Short mmCIF file of C-alpha atoms in Angstrom, two decimals:
data_model
loop_
_atom_site.label_atom_id
_atom_site.label_comp_id
_atom_site.label_asym_id
_atom_site.label_seq_id
_atom_site.Cartn_x
_atom_site.Cartn_y
_atom_site.Cartn_z
CA MET A 1 -15.52 8.74 -10.73
CA THR A 2 -19.02 7.23 -9.68
CA SER A 3 -20.10 7.08 -5.94
CA ARG A 4 -20.12 3.06 -6.14
CA SER A 5 -18.70 0.17 -7.35
CA SER A 6 -20.21 -2.55 -10.33
CA GLY A 7 -19.23 -5.43 -7.82
CA ALA A 8 -17.74 -7.43 -10.84
CA GLY A 9 -15.42 -10.07 -9.93
CA ARG A 10 -16.23 -9.88 -6.02
CA PRO A 11 -17.54 -12.28 -3.73
CA ALA A 12 -21.57 -11.78 -2.17
CA GLY A 13 -20.93 -9.49 0.70
CA ALA A 14 -17.48 -7.84 0.17
CA GLY A 15 -18.89 -4.76 0.32
CA PRO A 16 -19.79 -3.61 3.33
CA SER A 17 -17.07 -3.65 6.31
CA PRO A 18 -18.64 -5.15 9.87
CA ALA A 19 -17.57 -1.85 11.96
CA GLY A 20 -18.51 0.80 8.94
CA PRO A 21 -17.31 2.97 7.23
CA GLY A 22 -14.20 5.09 8.30
CA PRO A 23 -14.90 8.18 9.93
CA HIS A 24 -12.55 10.44 7.51
CA GLY A 25 -12.51 10.63 4.03
CA THR A 26 -14.77 10.03 1.45
CA ASP A 27 -15.32 7.16 -0.83
CA ARG A 28 -15.23 6.86 -4.44
CA PHE A 29 -15.41 4.57 -7.29
CA THR A 30 -13.89 4.25 -11.14
CA THR A 31 -12.75 1.56 -13.38
CA LEU A 32 -9.24 0.24 -13.55
CA ASN A 33 -8.36 -2.20 -17.01
CA GLY A 34 -11.60 -3.21 -16.46
CA LEU A 35 -12.30 -3.94 -12.40
CA GLY A 36 -13.95 -1.73 -10.81
CA ALA A 37 -11.70 0.51 -7.94
CA HIS A 38 -12.39 2.07 -5.30
CA TYR A 39 -9.84 4.77 -3.67
CA VAL A 40 -10.68 7.11 -0.67
CA GLU A 41 -10.35 11.08 -1.30
CA TRP A 42 -9.58 13.94 2.04
CA GLY A 43 -8.37 17.28 1.08
CA GLU A 44 -9.36 19.83 -1.75
CA PRO A 45 -8.80 19.32 -5.30
CA GLY A 46 -6.45 21.83 -6.75
CA ARG A 47 -4.02 21.38 -3.02
CA PRO A 48 -1.00 19.10 -4.46
CA ALA A 49 -1.98 15.69 -5.18
CA LEU A 50 -0.79 12.80 -2.48
CA VAL A 51 -1.36 9.64 -3.82
CA MET A 52 -0.88 5.98 -0.89
CA LEU A 53 -0.52 3.22 -2.37
CA HIS A 54 -0.36 -0.32 0.35
CA GLY A 55 0.62 -3.61 1.16
CA LEU A 56 0.37 -6.64 0.25
CA ARG A 57 -2.64 -8.06 2.12
CA SER A 58 -3.69 -4.03 2.88
CA TYR A 59 -6.30 -1.64 1.93
CA ALA A 60 -6.24 2.01 1.45
CA ARG A 61 -7.52 3.19 4.91
CA THR A 62 -4.62 2.10 6.70
CA PHE A 63 -3.52 5.00 5.88
CA ASP A 64 -6.85 7.37 7.93
CA PRO A 65 -3.86 8.61 10.25
CA LEU A 66 -2.04 9.77 7.94
CA ALA A 67 -3.83 11.56 5.58
CA ALA A 68 -5.88 13.16 8.44
CA ARG A 69 -2.82 14.79 8.75
CA LEU A 70 -2.25 15.88 5.56
CA ALA A 71 -5.53 16.46 4.58
CA ASP A 72 -4.95 20.63 5.21
CA ARG A 73 -2.37 20.64 3.13
CA HIS A 74 -2.86 18.17 0.68
CA HIS A 75 -5.63 16.45 -2.11
CA ILE A 76 -4.89 12.92 -0.85
CA LEU A 77 -6.07 9.65 -2.87
CA ALA A 78 -5.09 5.87 -1.40
CA LEU A 79 -5.97 3.31 -4.10
CA ASP A 80 -7.02 -0.02 -3.02
CA THR A 81 -5.60 -2.44 -5.29
CA ARG A 82 -6.95 -5.08 -7.28
CA GLY A 83 -8.90 -7.40 -4.73
CA ARG A 84 -8.58 -5.77 -1.99
CA GLY A 85 -10.94 -3.94 0.18
CA ASP A 86 -13.96 -2.61 -1.97
CA SER A 87 -11.98 -3.16 -5.23
CA ASP A 88 -13.06 -5.88 -7.63
CA TRP A 89 -10.75 -9.05 -7.88
CA ASP A 90 -9.59 -10.06 -10.69
CA PRO A 91 -10.92 -12.97 -12.33
CA SER A 92 -8.01 -13.47 -14.05
CA GLY A 93 -5.20 -13.69 -10.78
CA GLU A 94 -3.34 -10.92 -12.17
CA TYR A 95 -1.71 -10.31 -9.15
CA TYR A 96 2.02 -8.52 -10.36
CA THR A 97 3.65 -5.72 -10.56
CA GLU A 98 2.55 -4.49 -14.33
CA ALA A 99 -0.93 -5.01 -13.41
CA TYR A 100 -0.39 -2.69 -10.90
CA VAL A 101 1.56 -0.26 -12.42
CA SER A 102 -1.40 0.01 -15.17
CA ASP A 103 -3.63 0.06 -12.95
CA LEU A 104 -2.15 2.90 -11.30
CA GLU A 105 -1.14 4.99 -14.46
CA GLU A 106 -5.26 4.72 -16.07
CA PHE A 107 -6.04 6.12 -11.93
CA ALA A 108 -3.81 9.32 -12.80
CA ASP A 109 -5.40 9.64 -16.79
CA ARG A 110 -8.38 9.61 -15.13
CA LEU A 111 -8.22 11.94 -12.22
CA GLY A 112 -5.95 13.72 -14.30
CA LEU A 113 -3.30 13.98 -11.25
CA ASP A 114 -0.31 15.44 -13.87
CA ARG A 115 1.95 16.63 -11.59
CA PHE A 116 1.10 14.26 -8.30
CA LEU A 117 3.48 12.92 -4.67
CA LEU A 118 3.52 9.53 -4.24
CA LEU A 119 3.83 6.65 -1.35
CA GLY A 120 3.99 3.63 -0.89
CA HIS A 121 4.41 1.00 1.36
CA SER A 122 6.10 -2.30 0.53
CA MET A 123 4.12 -3.80 -2.54
CA GLY A 124 2.58 -0.66 -2.66
CA GLY A 125 6.17 0.90 -2.53
CA THR A 126 7.07 -1.67 -5.64
CA ILE A 127 4.79 0.41 -7.85
CA ALA A 128 5.78 3.48 -6.85
CA TYR A 129 9.19 2.76 -7.57
CA VAL A 130 8.47 1.54 -11.15
CA TYR A 131 5.97 3.89 -11.76
CA THR A 132 8.01 6.99 -10.71
CA ALA A 133 11.02 5.64 -13.18
CA ARG A 134 8.61 4.99 -15.94
CA HIS A 135 6.82 8.66 -15.19
CA PRO A 136 9.76 11.05 -13.41
CA ASP A 137 7.24 14.13 -15.36
CA ARG A 138 4.90 13.32 -13.31
CA VAL A 139 5.74 12.04 -9.37
CA THR A 140 7.45 15.45 -7.90
CA ALA A 141 8.75 13.70 -4.77
CA ALA A 142 8.61 9.65 -3.92
CA ILE A 143 7.66 8.20 -0.24
CA ILE A 144 8.61 4.55 0.23
CA GLU A 145 7.99 2.43 3.60
CA ASP A 146 10.10 -0.64 4.58
CA ILE A 147 11.13 -2.03 0.70
CA GLY A 148 13.84 -1.68 -1.69
CA PRO A 149 15.85 -4.09 -3.86
CA GLY A 150 16.06 -7.98 -3.67
CA SER A 151 13.15 -7.35 -0.15
CA SER A 152 10.60 -9.24 -1.67
CA LEU A 153 12.85 -11.83 -3.20
CA THR A 154 15.27 -13.58 -0.32
CA GLY A 155 15.84 -12.63 3.33
CA ALA A 156 14.40 -13.49 6.45
CA GLY A 157 11.29 -11.07 5.93
CA ALA A 158 10.98 -12.43 2.01
CA GLU A 159 11.02 -15.99 3.90
CA ARG A 160 8.47 -14.88 6.47
CA VAL A 161 5.90 -13.51 4.09
CA LYS A 162 5.77 -16.65 1.76
CA ARG A 163 4.94 -18.61 5.32
CA GLU A 164 2.81 -16.34 6.16
CA VAL A 165 0.78 -16.19 2.75
CA ALA A 166 0.79 -19.76 2.84
CA SER A 167 -0.49 -20.34 6.18
CA THR A 168 -3.21 -17.69 6.12
CA PRO A 169 -6.52 -19.61 7.83
CA ALA A 170 -9.26 -19.13 5.04
CA GLU A 171 -11.93 -17.79 7.70
CA PHE A 172 -12.12 -17.07 11.30
CA ALA A 173 -14.91 -17.71 13.75
CA THR A 174 -15.36 -14.88 15.92
CA LEU A 175 -13.80 -11.43 15.30
CA ASP A 176 -11.17 -12.03 18.53
CA ALA A 177 -9.53 -14.97 16.91
CA ALA A 178 -9.22 -12.55 13.80
CA ARG A 179 -7.86 -9.97 16.04
CA ALA A 180 -5.86 -13.19 17.27
CA TYR A 181 -4.46 -14.01 14.43
CA TRP A 182 -3.54 -10.47 13.75
CA ARG A 183 -1.66 -9.92 16.68
CA SER A 184 0.49 -13.35 16.16
CA VAL A 185 2.12 -12.46 12.42
CA ARG A 186 2.12 -8.15 14.16
CA PRO A 187 2.63 -8.42 16.92
CA GLY A 188 3.64 -4.34 17.54
CA ILE A 189 0.54 -3.67 16.34
CA THR A 190 -1.33 -0.84 18.01
CA ALA A 191 -4.52 -0.83 18.91
CA GLU A 192 -6.03 1.62 16.94
CA ALA A 193 -4.39 -0.10 13.70
CA LEU A 194 -5.63 -3.47 15.21
CA GLU A 195 -9.37 -2.59 14.43
CA SER A 196 -9.20 -0.79 11.54
CA ARG A 197 -7.88 -4.20 10.13
CA ILE A 198 -10.02 -5.96 11.26
CA ARG A 199 -12.53 -3.32 10.18
CA HIS A 200 -11.24 -3.28 6.58
CA THR A 201 -9.96 -6.74 5.57
CA LEU A 202 -13.42 -9.08 7.14
CA ARG A 203 -16.73 -9.99 6.01
CA PRO A 204 -19.46 -11.53 7.39
CA GLY A 205 -20.14 -14.85 5.74
CA THR A 206 -22.45 -17.58 6.55
CA CYS A 207 -22.95 -19.34 10.40
CA GLY A 208 -21.32 -16.23 11.79
CA ARG A 209 -17.83 -16.34 11.13
CA TRP A 210 -15.98 -13.98 8.81
CA LEU A 211 -14.58 -14.12 6.00
CA TRP A 212 -10.87 -12.13 3.76
CA LYS A 213 -12.96 -9.06 1.69
CA PHE A 214 -9.49 -9.44 -0.08
CA ASP A 215 -9.18 -12.79 -2.60
CA LEU A 216 -6.68 -14.46 -0.79
CA HIS A 217 -6.08 -17.46 -3.03
CA GLY A 218 -5.28 -15.26 -6.17
CA ILE A 219 -2.68 -13.00 -4.29
CA ALA A 220 -0.83 -16.10 -2.39
CA THR A 221 -0.93 -17.36 -5.88
CA ALA A 222 0.83 -14.73 -7.26
CA ARG A 223 2.91 -14.07 -4.51
CA LEU A 224 4.18 -17.92 -4.08
CA ASP A 225 4.72 -17.75 -8.01
CA PRO A 226 8.24 -19.41 -9.09
CA ASP A 227 8.06 -18.05 -11.49
CA PRO A 228 11.60 -15.88 -12.29
CA ALA A 229 9.48 -13.72 -15.21
CA ARG A 230 7.56 -12.05 -12.82
CA GLN A 231 9.99 -10.78 -10.35
CA VAL A 232 10.95 -7.43 -10.59
CA ASP A 233 14.62 -6.11 -9.78
CA LEU A 234 13.86 -2.83 -7.89
CA TRP A 235 17.61 -1.71 -8.33
CA PRO A 236 17.08 -0.14 -12.45
CA TYR A 237 14.06 1.49 -10.78
CA VAL A 238 15.88 2.72 -8.12
CA GLU A 239 18.84 4.16 -10.10
CA ALA A 240 16.31 5.54 -12.65
CA LEU A 241 14.83 7.60 -9.99
CA ARG A 242 15.13 11.20 -11.21
CA CYS A 243 12.60 12.99 -8.02
CA PRO A 244 13.87 13.42 -4.29
CA THR A 245 12.68 9.58 -2.77
CA LEU A 246 12.67 9.29 1.22
CA VAL A 247 12.60 5.94 1.97
CA ILE A 248 11.63 4.68 5.16
CA ARG A 249 13.00 2.02 7.16
CA GLY A 250 11.85 0.55 10.15
CA GLY A 251 14.38 0.15 12.53
CA ALA A 252 13.40 -3.55 13.86
CA SER A 253 12.11 -4.47 10.16
CA ASP A 254 13.42 -8.05 8.76
CA PHE A 255 11.64 -6.80 5.36
CA LEU A 256 14.23 -4.33 4.23
CA PRO A 257 17.66 -4.66 5.45
CA ALA A 258 19.88 -1.50 6.99
CA ALA A 259 22.67 -2.32 4.04
CA THR A 260 20.18 -2.26 1.49
CA ALA A 261 18.94 1.31 2.14
CA ARG A 262 22.07 2.44 2.97
CA ALA A 263 23.52 1.24 -0.77
CA MET A 264 20.07 3.15 -2.41
CA ALA A 265 21.03 6.56 -1.05
CA GLU A 266 25.08 5.84 -2.37
CA ARG A 267 23.96 4.73 -5.79
CA ASN A 268 20.66 7.21 -6.22
CA PRO A 269 22.16 10.98 -4.26
CA ARG A 270 18.70 11.75 -4.88
CA VAL A 271 17.32 9.56 -1.77
CA ARG A 272 17.53 9.51 0.76
CA THR A 273 16.85 7.20 4.01
CA LEU A 274 15.02 7.78 7.39
CA GLU A 275 15.30 4.78 10.04
CA ILE A 276 12.47 5.07 12.45
CA PRO A 277 13.87 2.69 16.00
CA GLY A 278 11.56 -0.19 17.29
CA ALA A 279 9.01 0.32 14.11
CA GLY A 280 8.46 -2.96 12.07
CA HIS A 281 7.97 -3.80 8.66
CA TYR A 282 4.11 -1.79 9.26
CA VAL A 283 6.29 1.42 10.31
CA HIS A 284 3.06 3.89 9.73
CA ASP A 285 0.61 1.40 12.13
CA ASP A 286 3.55 0.61 14.33
CA ALA A 287 5.22 4.22 15.03
CA PRO A 288 2.33 6.30 13.13
CA ASP A 289 3.21 9.81 15.18
CA LEU A 290 7.30 9.22 14.30
CA PHE A 291 6.10 7.95 10.50
CA SER A 292 3.86 11.08 9.90
CA ALA A 293 6.01 13.69 11.44
CA ALA A 294 9.19 12.35 9.06
CA ILE A 295 6.21 13.03 6.70
CA GLU A 296 4.99 16.14 7.42
CA GLN A 297 9.29 17.37 7.41
CA PHE A 298 9.67 15.88 3.80
CA LEU A 299 6.70 17.26 1.77
CA THR A 300 7.36 20.75 3.70
CA SER A 301 11.52 20.56 2.66
CA PRO A 302 13.07 22.77 0.29
CA GLU A 303 13.98 20.48 -2.36
CA VAL A 304 9.88 19.17 -2.21
CA SER A 305 7.77 21.90 -1.67
CA ARG A 306 9.35 24.60 -4.04
#
């Protein structure tokens, strides 16, 4: 664990965000599979550890509000996955589940996380399913936000994500233009979540323009890869879960069908599902108070807290 990153694999200017560092948590750096990795730490070591994993084009500090609510009871570690936030870009373009899971395995080993809770949104949820199923001795409980078997492969949500990834602008003339873009693809986002996204996904370019902090080309290439060998069938991992697992679905989400959420609970009695009305795919942004309250209730339930 170090206080600064090597910067390998990242473009010049990728570090500072336009509005400066977030107000909560401590920024940390380490190395995972040869790439510099950034994570944010809240709470005191020795408390129950909770690792948080963000989605496809997101970042560790998307969980700032939730972490602030839980930091008095948990030791929270939110990771910028490779190619996002202040973590290094991968020059080989390995933005696939196996690479992410390998990074998480090394992260847990490096930080000595023998037993911990695991939360993942969307892509982070895929990582969480796979890691939890493979390491039942380490994950005490899992929280999955709005993803299940088939979500990334077929259906309206999967097609929407593919369209968005394929058509994302490479840069913006102003921060207001970037805000308008995020509003166009995330109409339900709160004002606070929008400003967090502006702060942590953009970096200054030349001539006053703004560029993405994440590896737009590499991530898009991997997400649009048609090779079936690169696709992950999550059903075997869902069925293999051996810890209490909460799956939170946005009531207005097009990504995790309600029928799939029900089927997961039917196939594995350790899985419970919860739907938050009106929220879309980004439940933690669209309904932050309800999302946090649901997680607090789960974490203090007898099956998790014992």
